[in-house]
């Protein structure tokens, strides 16, 4: 066991009210937890709820009968932290998992440091503090039991919520000593378990919300209801670069169930925005009524006039004219996007990293391999469209709904409505998907502004069309790779030139940086009035697939096995690295490649079978994947994907496997099928009839997941499996069709060349 400082003083510990004498509650400046597994999952009985316990915000709470409650500050977005995080606390506490209760905590930035779902960081950043929470409570319970038994604390053992003294055959349950423990000083140092002693961490536990999900119990924002609540919907401009000019609402106001129709400005020009206040449109028309159906019909009937916004379109028009395009209006088109990225982007690139003398190496090269890769804008398309409940009245604001960034949303409400933070209550629900979309809380601010104007509780509901055409999108990207080869076919220089609209996907210090003497990384961006934001594994979600496709093609040009080629480069990065800012561990990177090679039965230089490999590092974790596919009736069929993952200690194996499977399917689907295009600023896809997500029948027939067991503290997992599989897919498509794939979605090229497909 290892001792760690708790950093918790008596003052911060007993900071709330004692409820009539019983129980122990420990408050920590940390993250999240969740409702315990159902009793039937383990075949044992769950204790009844206690009569008394001691309570405060952000805590681990022990009831007078031994029930333990852990409140979860972090939003649950489907990544299963509401099961995995309490497992960490329960491990160090040594409580029976069936007697753990988990509830969603309210937003409280005085207690919790990171109430945010994003960046695959919940388990990683909460790991030690969550363990400390359980260990501190355990030690205080043991100290109280030692006092009651009149034996030395070091002679006591704890298992499943029972404290035992072997020499005297005495034992006490947690509930029997919780009250006494609450009166003790909080220890300044506690011992954490050795990894080898884990009994809960590393075992699979069912999602604690599973029964509620499958039985339709209220969990999500759309489930929110309050007496007197009205339904609100917005009408947004039809094109990026346009704004609301006027509307005629008289007839709509007379429609059945309609209460009011008006306009709002979500973000006035003088409002200081939070980073999360990304919004496609600020000035909106709003329809409020008694039912969703009535409001939806009125929304469609509303006559609104839109106008070009010269401030939004000026820079785009200048950019297009400078590129020699006539009749530029600032209303963007997808074909122009691709043309600008290919022609203009490379001319305005800036050097981000340079090792050695890459220009000289290219000048002296016997051969130069150059390839370019492109991807479109993507919509997030969460299954639960944007929604939020707001009740703003009497100088207070109550808000309930699905948001990944509640702390920043609260600050936005404070600035927009001019309220004090203590008068704003943001409550988090479980989210029906996010993938980065719900990092941006403009829909929450819209709901609050509408409720304030109405003076009534409202639930703002987006239609699928509202959500898909309103942004916030994954940016469009373009990257060109060049490799210099000498007369002996050795790689002498590597050049990456990457950019996008309106951000660059470049990670200049990632592999293969550090593995070559001569390396050049350049970055550029192009202006746009299309709103963009984080999309699952931001930037990596494109650059990984492009990089891994190029490395495969380069290996083929050099006559090398693609896995061995990567391992050679990683060996150089490990034993003789170039530069000091490389942000990956080459040994861990090589480890997942070796594991996936062995687990998949990869045969070096095999010419049979359509199989592709990829590996990538992001969000502190490493993933390698080998994808097997075939072509049947001119359609791609993904037969199997083998995944090797190094994310450190795996808290809940089944849940971790589910995340890898989901990320793998998601990555394949977006690379193969999905795109958002624009014509004169108008999104061309508004629902799933045109915007294609992967279907069940198109998903891999099998996904095999293997985790590296290295005892390293946990790292990210929600995002790392998503980016590399796109490279494995492209490389397998090449084996299946004989053609390289450079532009997503790949299905377009596949359809155009179907007559040449190998069957």
Short mmCIF file of C-alpha atoms in Angstrom, two decimals, residues 24-326:
data_model
loop_
_atom_site.label_atom_id
_atom_site.label_comp_id
_atom_site.label_asym_id
_atom_site.label_seq_id
_atom_site.Cartn_x
_atom_site.Cartn_y
_atom_site.Cartn_z
CA UNK A 24 -20.50 9.79 8.02
CA UNK A 25 -20.11 12.05 5.02
CA UNK A 26 -16.79 13.06 3.50
CA UNK A 27 -16.63 15.98 1.08
CA UNK A 28 -13.88 16.04 -1.52
CA UNK A 29 -12.80 18.53 -4.12
CA UNK A 30 -13.23 16.02 -6.89
CA UNK A 31 -15.29 14.42 -9.54
CA UNK A 32 -18.07 11.94 -9.84
CA UNK A 33 -19.79 8.72 -8.92
CA UNK A 34 -23.09 6.87 -9.40
CA UNK A 35 -26.03 4.75 -8.29
CA UNK A 36 -25.05 1.19 -7.38
CA UNK A 37 -25.74 -1.92 -9.42
CA UNK A 38 -29.13 -3.57 -9.11
CA UNK A 39 -29.30 -6.26 -6.45
CA UNK A 40 -30.33 -8.95 -8.87
CA UNK A 41 -27.16 -8.43 -10.89
CA UNK A 42 -25.20 -10.07 -8.09
CA UNK A 43 -27.98 -12.23 -6.71
CA UNK A 44 -27.82 -10.50 -3.33
CA UNK A 45 -30.05 -8.16 -1.40
CA UNK A 46 -29.49 -4.44 -1.20
CA UNK A 47 -29.84 -2.77 2.19
CA UNK A 48 -32.77 -0.47 2.77
CA UNK A 49 -32.07 3.25 2.73
CA UNK A 50 -30.77 4.47 6.11
CA UNK A 51 -32.80 6.47 8.58
CA UNK A 52 -29.96 8.84 9.38
CA UNK A 53 -26.72 10.03 7.90
CA UNK A 54 -24.47 13.05 7.74
CA UNK A 55 -24.57 15.00 4.54
CA UNK A 56 -22.87 17.74 2.47
CA UNK A 57 -22.38 18.67 -1.18
CA UNK A 58 -19.87 16.62 -3.08
CA UNK A 59 -19.26 13.61 -0.92
CA UNK A 60 -19.07 10.04 0.03
CA UNK A 61 -21.83 9.36 2.55
CA UNK A 62 -22.22 6.41 4.93
CA UNK A 63 -25.63 5.71 6.40
CA UNK A 64 -26.41 4.29 9.80
CA UNK A 65 -27.09 0.87 8.25
CA UNK A 66 -23.98 0.72 6.06
CA UNK A 67 -25.41 2.06 2.82
CA UNK A 68 -22.89 4.23 0.98
CA UNK A 69 -23.94 7.05 -1.33
CA UNK A 70 -21.55 8.73 -3.74
CA UNK A 71 -22.69 11.86 -5.55
CA UNK A 72 -21.61 12.33 -9.14
CA UNK A 73 -20.57 15.84 -10.17
CA UNK A 74 -19.58 14.80 -13.71
CA UNK A 75 -22.13 14.70 -16.51
CA UNK A 76 -22.96 11.23 -17.84
CA UNK A 77 -22.76 11.23 -21.61
CA UNK A 78 -22.76 7.50 -22.25
CA UNK A 79 -19.11 6.95 -21.34
CA UNK A 80 -20.25 5.05 -18.21
CA UNK A 81 -18.43 7.16 -15.63
CA UNK A 82 -21.46 6.88 -13.37
CA UNK A 83 -20.59 3.22 -12.93
CA UNK A 84 -16.79 3.27 -13.20
CA UNK A 85 -16.10 6.19 -10.89
CA UNK A 86 -17.99 4.78 -7.90
CA UNK A 87 -16.18 1.50 -8.47
CA UNK A 88 -12.93 3.34 -7.75
CA UNK A 89 -14.29 4.80 -4.50
CA UNK A 90 -15.87 1.50 -3.47
CA UNK A 91 -12.58 -0.30 -4.08
CA UNK A 92 -10.64 1.76 -1.56
CA UNK A 93 -13.57 1.88 0.85
CA UNK A 94 -13.96 -1.91 0.80
CA UNK A 95 -17.74 -1.75 0.68
CA UNK A 96 -20.09 -4.34 -0.78
CA UNK A 97 -20.80 -3.01 -4.30
CA UNK A 98 -24.48 -3.93 -3.92
CA UNK A 99 -24.80 -1.50 -1.03
CA UNK A 100 -23.56 1.52 -2.98
CA UNK A 101 -26.06 4.20 -4.03
CA UNK A 102 -25.11 6.87 -6.57
CA UNK A 103 -26.89 10.11 -7.33
CA UNK A 104 -26.17 13.02 -9.66
CA UNK A 105 -24.72 15.96 -7.77
CA UNK A 106 -25.81 19.52 -8.46
CA UNK A 107 -23.40 21.97 -10.01
CA UNK A 108 -21.13 23.24 -7.26
CA UNK A 109 -17.85 24.78 -8.35
CA UNK A 110 -16.87 25.50 -4.76
CA UNK A 111 -16.60 21.76 -4.15
CA UNK A 112 -15.89 20.10 -7.50
CA UNK A 113 -12.97 21.14 -9.68
CA UNK A 114 -14.00 19.60 -12.98
CA UNK A 115 -17.69 19.19 -13.67
CA UNK A 116 -17.19 18.58 -17.35
CA UNK A 117 -17.57 15.70 -19.80
CA UNK A 118 -14.93 16.01 -22.50
CA UNK A 119 -11.42 15.13 -23.51
CA UNK A 120 -11.65 11.54 -22.19
CA UNK A 121 -10.40 12.86 -18.85
CA UNK A 122 -12.95 11.89 -16.19
CA UNK A 123 -11.32 8.67 -15.00
CA UNK A 124 -7.79 9.91 -15.64
CA UNK A 125 -8.15 13.13 -13.66
CA UNK A 126 -10.32 11.62 -10.96
CA UNK A 127 -8.27 8.47 -10.39
CA UNK A 128 -6.21 9.38 -7.33
CA UNK A 129 -8.76 11.68 -5.71
CA UNK A 130 -11.54 9.13 -6.00
CA UNK A 131 -9.29 6.49 -4.47
CA UNK A 132 -8.37 8.92 -1.73
CA UNK A 133 -12.05 9.54 -1.04
CA UNK A 134 -12.67 5.86 -0.39
CA UNK A 135 -9.44 5.32 1.53
CA UNK A 136 -10.01 8.32 3.82
CA UNK A 137 -13.50 7.20 4.73
CA UNK A 138 -12.25 3.67 5.30
CA UNK A 139 -9.51 4.85 7.66
CA UNK A 140 -11.92 6.97 9.71
CA UNK A 141 -14.36 4.08 10.00
CA UNK A 142 -11.53 1.80 11.13
CA UNK A 143 -10.38 4.35 13.71
CA UNK A 144 -13.90 4.60 15.11
CA UNK A 145 -14.21 0.81 15.24
CA UNK A 146 -10.85 0.53 17.00
CA UNK A 147 -12.02 2.95 19.67
CA UNK A 148 -15.25 1.03 20.17
CA UNK A 149 -13.57 -2.39 20.27
CA UNK A 150 -10.66 -1.02 22.35
CA UNK A 151 -8.09 -2.63 20.05
CA UNK A 152 -5.27 -1.16 17.91
CA UNK A 153 -6.51 0.07 14.52
CA UNK A 154 -3.68 -1.74 12.72
CA UNK A 155 -5.09 -5.08 13.91
CA UNK A 156 -8.40 -4.51 12.09
CA UNK A 157 -9.32 -5.68 8.60
CA UNK A 158 -12.11 -4.48 6.32
CA UNK A 159 -14.10 -6.45 3.78
CA UNK A 160 -17.48 -5.67 2.17
CA UNK A 161 -18.35 -3.00 4.70
CA UNK A 162 -17.50 -5.08 7.78
CA UNK A 163 -14.60 -4.24 10.11
CA UNK A 164 -13.19 -7.28 11.90
CA UNK A 165 -10.71 -8.00 14.68
CA UNK A 166 -9.49 -11.55 14.21
CA UNK A 167 -7.92 -12.01 17.64
CA UNK A 168 -11.08 -11.18 19.59
CA UNK A 169 -13.68 -12.28 17.02
CA UNK A 170 -15.26 -8.84 17.14
CA UNK A 171 -16.80 -7.23 14.06
CA UNK A 172 -18.75 -4.08 13.30
CA UNK A 173 -20.53 -2.93 10.18
CA UNK A 174 -19.86 0.47 8.66
CA UNK A 175 -23.27 1.70 9.79
CA UNK A 176 -22.52 0.88 13.42
CA UNK A 177 -19.51 3.20 13.56
CA UNK A 178 -20.44 5.84 10.99
CA UNK A 179 -21.74 8.30 13.58
CA UNK A 180 -18.59 8.03 15.71
CA UNK A 181 -16.37 8.24 12.65
CA UNK A 182 -17.98 11.53 11.64
CA UNK A 183 -16.66 13.12 14.84
CA UNK A 184 -13.03 12.19 14.19
CA UNK A 185 -10.38 14.39 12.66
CA UNK A 186 -9.89 13.80 8.96
CA UNK A 187 -6.50 12.08 8.49
CA UNK A 188 -3.90 14.08 6.62
CA UNK A 189 -2.38 10.92 5.13
CA UNK A 190 -3.96 7.65 4.03
CA UNK A 191 -2.78 4.42 2.45
CA UNK A 192 -3.98 3.41 -0.99
CA UNK A 193 -4.17 -0.21 -2.06
CA UNK A 194 -1.57 -1.91 -4.19
CA UNK A 195 -2.97 -2.71 -7.62
CA UNK A 196 -2.61 -6.41 -6.91
CA UNK A 197 -5.16 -6.08 -4.09
CA UNK A 198 -7.97 -4.67 -6.22
CA UNK A 199 -11.21 -6.63 -5.97
CA UNK A 200 -13.62 -4.26 -7.70
CA UNK A 201 -11.39 -2.30 -10.06
CA UNK A 202 -10.68 -4.53 -13.05
CA UNK A 203 -13.94 -6.45 -12.75
CA UNK A 204 -16.99 -5.91 -14.94
CA UNK A 205 -20.04 -4.23 -13.41
CA UNK A 206 -23.28 -3.48 -15.17
CA UNK A 207 -24.30 0.04 -16.08
CA UNK A 208 -26.15 1.31 -13.07
CA UNK A 209 -28.65 3.21 -15.21
CA UNK A 210 -29.35 0.22 -17.46
CA UNK A 211 -32.69 -0.74 -15.94
CA UNK A 212 -33.95 2.84 -16.03
CA UNK A 213 -32.86 3.20 -19.64
CA UNK A 214 -34.56 0.04 -20.92
CA UNK A 215 -37.74 0.62 -18.89
CA UNK A 216 -38.10 4.21 -20.01
CA UNK A 217 -37.79 5.88 -16.63
CA UNK A 218 -37.02 9.62 -16.69
CA UNK A 219 -33.29 10.20 -17.12
CA UNK A 220 -32.81 12.51 -20.09
CA UNK A 221 -33.38 16.20 -20.70
CA UNK A 222 -36.35 15.48 -22.95
CA UNK A 223 -37.99 13.71 -19.99
CA UNK A 224 -38.10 16.93 -17.96
CA UNK A 225 -41.60 18.14 -17.08
CA UNK A 226 -43.04 20.75 -14.74
CA UNK A 227 -46.61 21.87 -14.20
CA UNK A 228 -47.37 24.95 -16.28
CA UNK A 229 -44.45 24.28 -18.62
CA UNK A 230 -44.68 25.51 -22.21
CA UNK A 231 -42.85 24.21 -25.28
CA UNK A 232 -40.55 26.50 -27.27
CA UNK A 233 -38.90 26.04 -30.66
CA UNK A 234 -36.60 28.33 -32.61
CA UNK A 235 -36.55 29.36 -36.25
CA UNK A 236 -33.01 29.99 -37.45
CA UNK A 237 -31.59 31.51 -40.65
CA UNK A 238 -31.54 29.05 -43.56
CA UNK A 239 -27.91 29.79 -44.50
CA UNK A 240 -24.64 30.61 -42.79
CA UNK A 241 -23.98 34.27 -43.48
CA UNK A 242 -27.61 35.35 -43.20
CA UNK A 243 -29.54 36.91 -40.33
CA UNK A 244 -33.12 37.63 -39.35
CA UNK A 245 -34.58 40.77 -40.98
CA UNK A 246 -38.30 40.64 -40.16
CA UNK A 247 -41.24 38.32 -39.62
CA UNK A 248 -45.02 38.30 -39.86
CA UNK A 249 -46.36 36.39 -36.86
CA UNK A 250 -50.01 37.54 -36.73
CA UNK A 251 -51.56 34.45 -38.32
CA UNK A 252 -49.29 32.06 -36.47
CA UNK A 253 -50.28 33.56 -33.11
CA UNK A 254 -53.87 32.61 -33.87
CA UNK A 255 -53.05 28.94 -34.43
CA UNK A 256 -54.32 26.44 -31.81
CA UNK A 257 -52.18 26.16 -28.70
CA UNK A 258 -49.79 28.98 -29.62
CA UNK A 259 -49.07 31.34 -26.73
CA UNK A 260 -46.59 33.76 -28.29
CA UNK A 261 -44.20 34.37 -31.19
CA UNK A 262 -41.27 36.78 -30.86
CA UNK A 263 -37.59 37.31 -31.59
CA UNK A 264 -34.58 37.06 -29.28
CA UNK A 265 -30.91 37.91 -29.45
CA UNK A 266 -29.15 35.14 -27.56
CA UNK A 267 -25.78 36.89 -27.47
CA UNK A 268 -25.98 40.70 -27.69
CA UNK A 269 -22.84 42.35 -29.03
CA UNK A 270 -21.86 43.75 -25.63
CA UNK A 271 -22.00 40.34 -23.89
CA UNK A 272 -18.68 38.74 -22.95
CA UNK A 273 -18.87 35.13 -24.10
CA UNK A 274 -17.48 32.00 -22.49
CA UNK A 275 -15.42 29.68 -24.73
CA UNK A 276 -18.44 27.38 -24.79
CA UNK A 277 -20.75 30.06 -26.21
CA UNK A 278 -20.30 28.91 -29.79
CA UNK A 279 -23.50 29.60 -31.74
CA UNK A 280 -24.26 29.59 -35.42
CA UNK A 281 -26.95 32.22 -35.09
CA UNK A 282 -27.72 34.71 -32.32
CA UNK A 283 -30.86 36.45 -33.61
CA UNK A 284 -33.71 33.96 -33.74
CA UNK A 285 -37.46 33.73 -34.11
CA UNK A 286 -39.20 31.83 -31.31
CA UNK A 287 -42.55 30.04 -31.20
CA UNK A 288 -44.00 29.14 -27.78
CA UNK A 289 -47.06 26.97 -27.26
CA UNK A 290 -48.75 24.31 -25.22
CA UNK A 291 -47.60 21.17 -27.03
CA UNK A 292 -44.73 20.03 -29.20
CA UNK A 293 -47.01 19.23 -32.14
CA UNK A 294 -48.78 22.59 -32.04
CA UNK A 295 -45.50 24.50 -31.85
CA UNK A 296 -43.97 22.41 -34.64
CA UNK A 297 -46.87 23.20 -36.99
CA UNK A 298 -46.74 26.89 -36.13
CA UNK A 299 -42.98 26.99 -36.63
CA UNK A 300 -43.36 25.66 -40.17
CA UNK A 301 -46.09 28.21 -40.92
CA UNK A 302 -44.15 31.24 -39.69
CA UNK A 303 -43.25 33.77 -42.39
CA UNK A 304 -39.71 35.02 -41.77
CA UNK A 305 -37.55 37.23 -44.00
CA UNK A 306 -33.78 36.81 -43.95
CA UNK A 307 -31.00 39.05 -45.18
CA UNK A 308 -27.29 38.80 -45.93
CA UNK A 309 -25.08 39.75 -42.99
CA UNK A 310 -22.22 41.74 -44.51
CA UNK A 311 -20.07 41.48 -41.39
CA UNK A 312 -20.27 37.68 -41.43
CA UNK A 313 -19.57 37.37 -45.14
CA UNK A 314 -17.00 40.10 -45.79
CA UNK A 315 -13.84 38.13 -45.00
CA UNK A 316 -15.06 35.09 -46.90
CA UNK A 317 -15.84 37.18 -49.97
CA UNK A 318 -12.39 38.79 -49.88
CA UNK A 319 -10.77 35.37 -49.53
CA UNK A 320 -12.67 33.97 -52.50
CA UNK A 321 -11.93 36.97 -54.70
CA UNK A 322 -8.25 36.78 -53.81
CA UNK A 323 -8.33 33.20 -55.06
CA UNK A 324 -9.63 34.40 -58.42
CA UNK A 325 -13.24 33.36 -57.88
CA UNK A 326 -15.89 35.52 -59.54
#
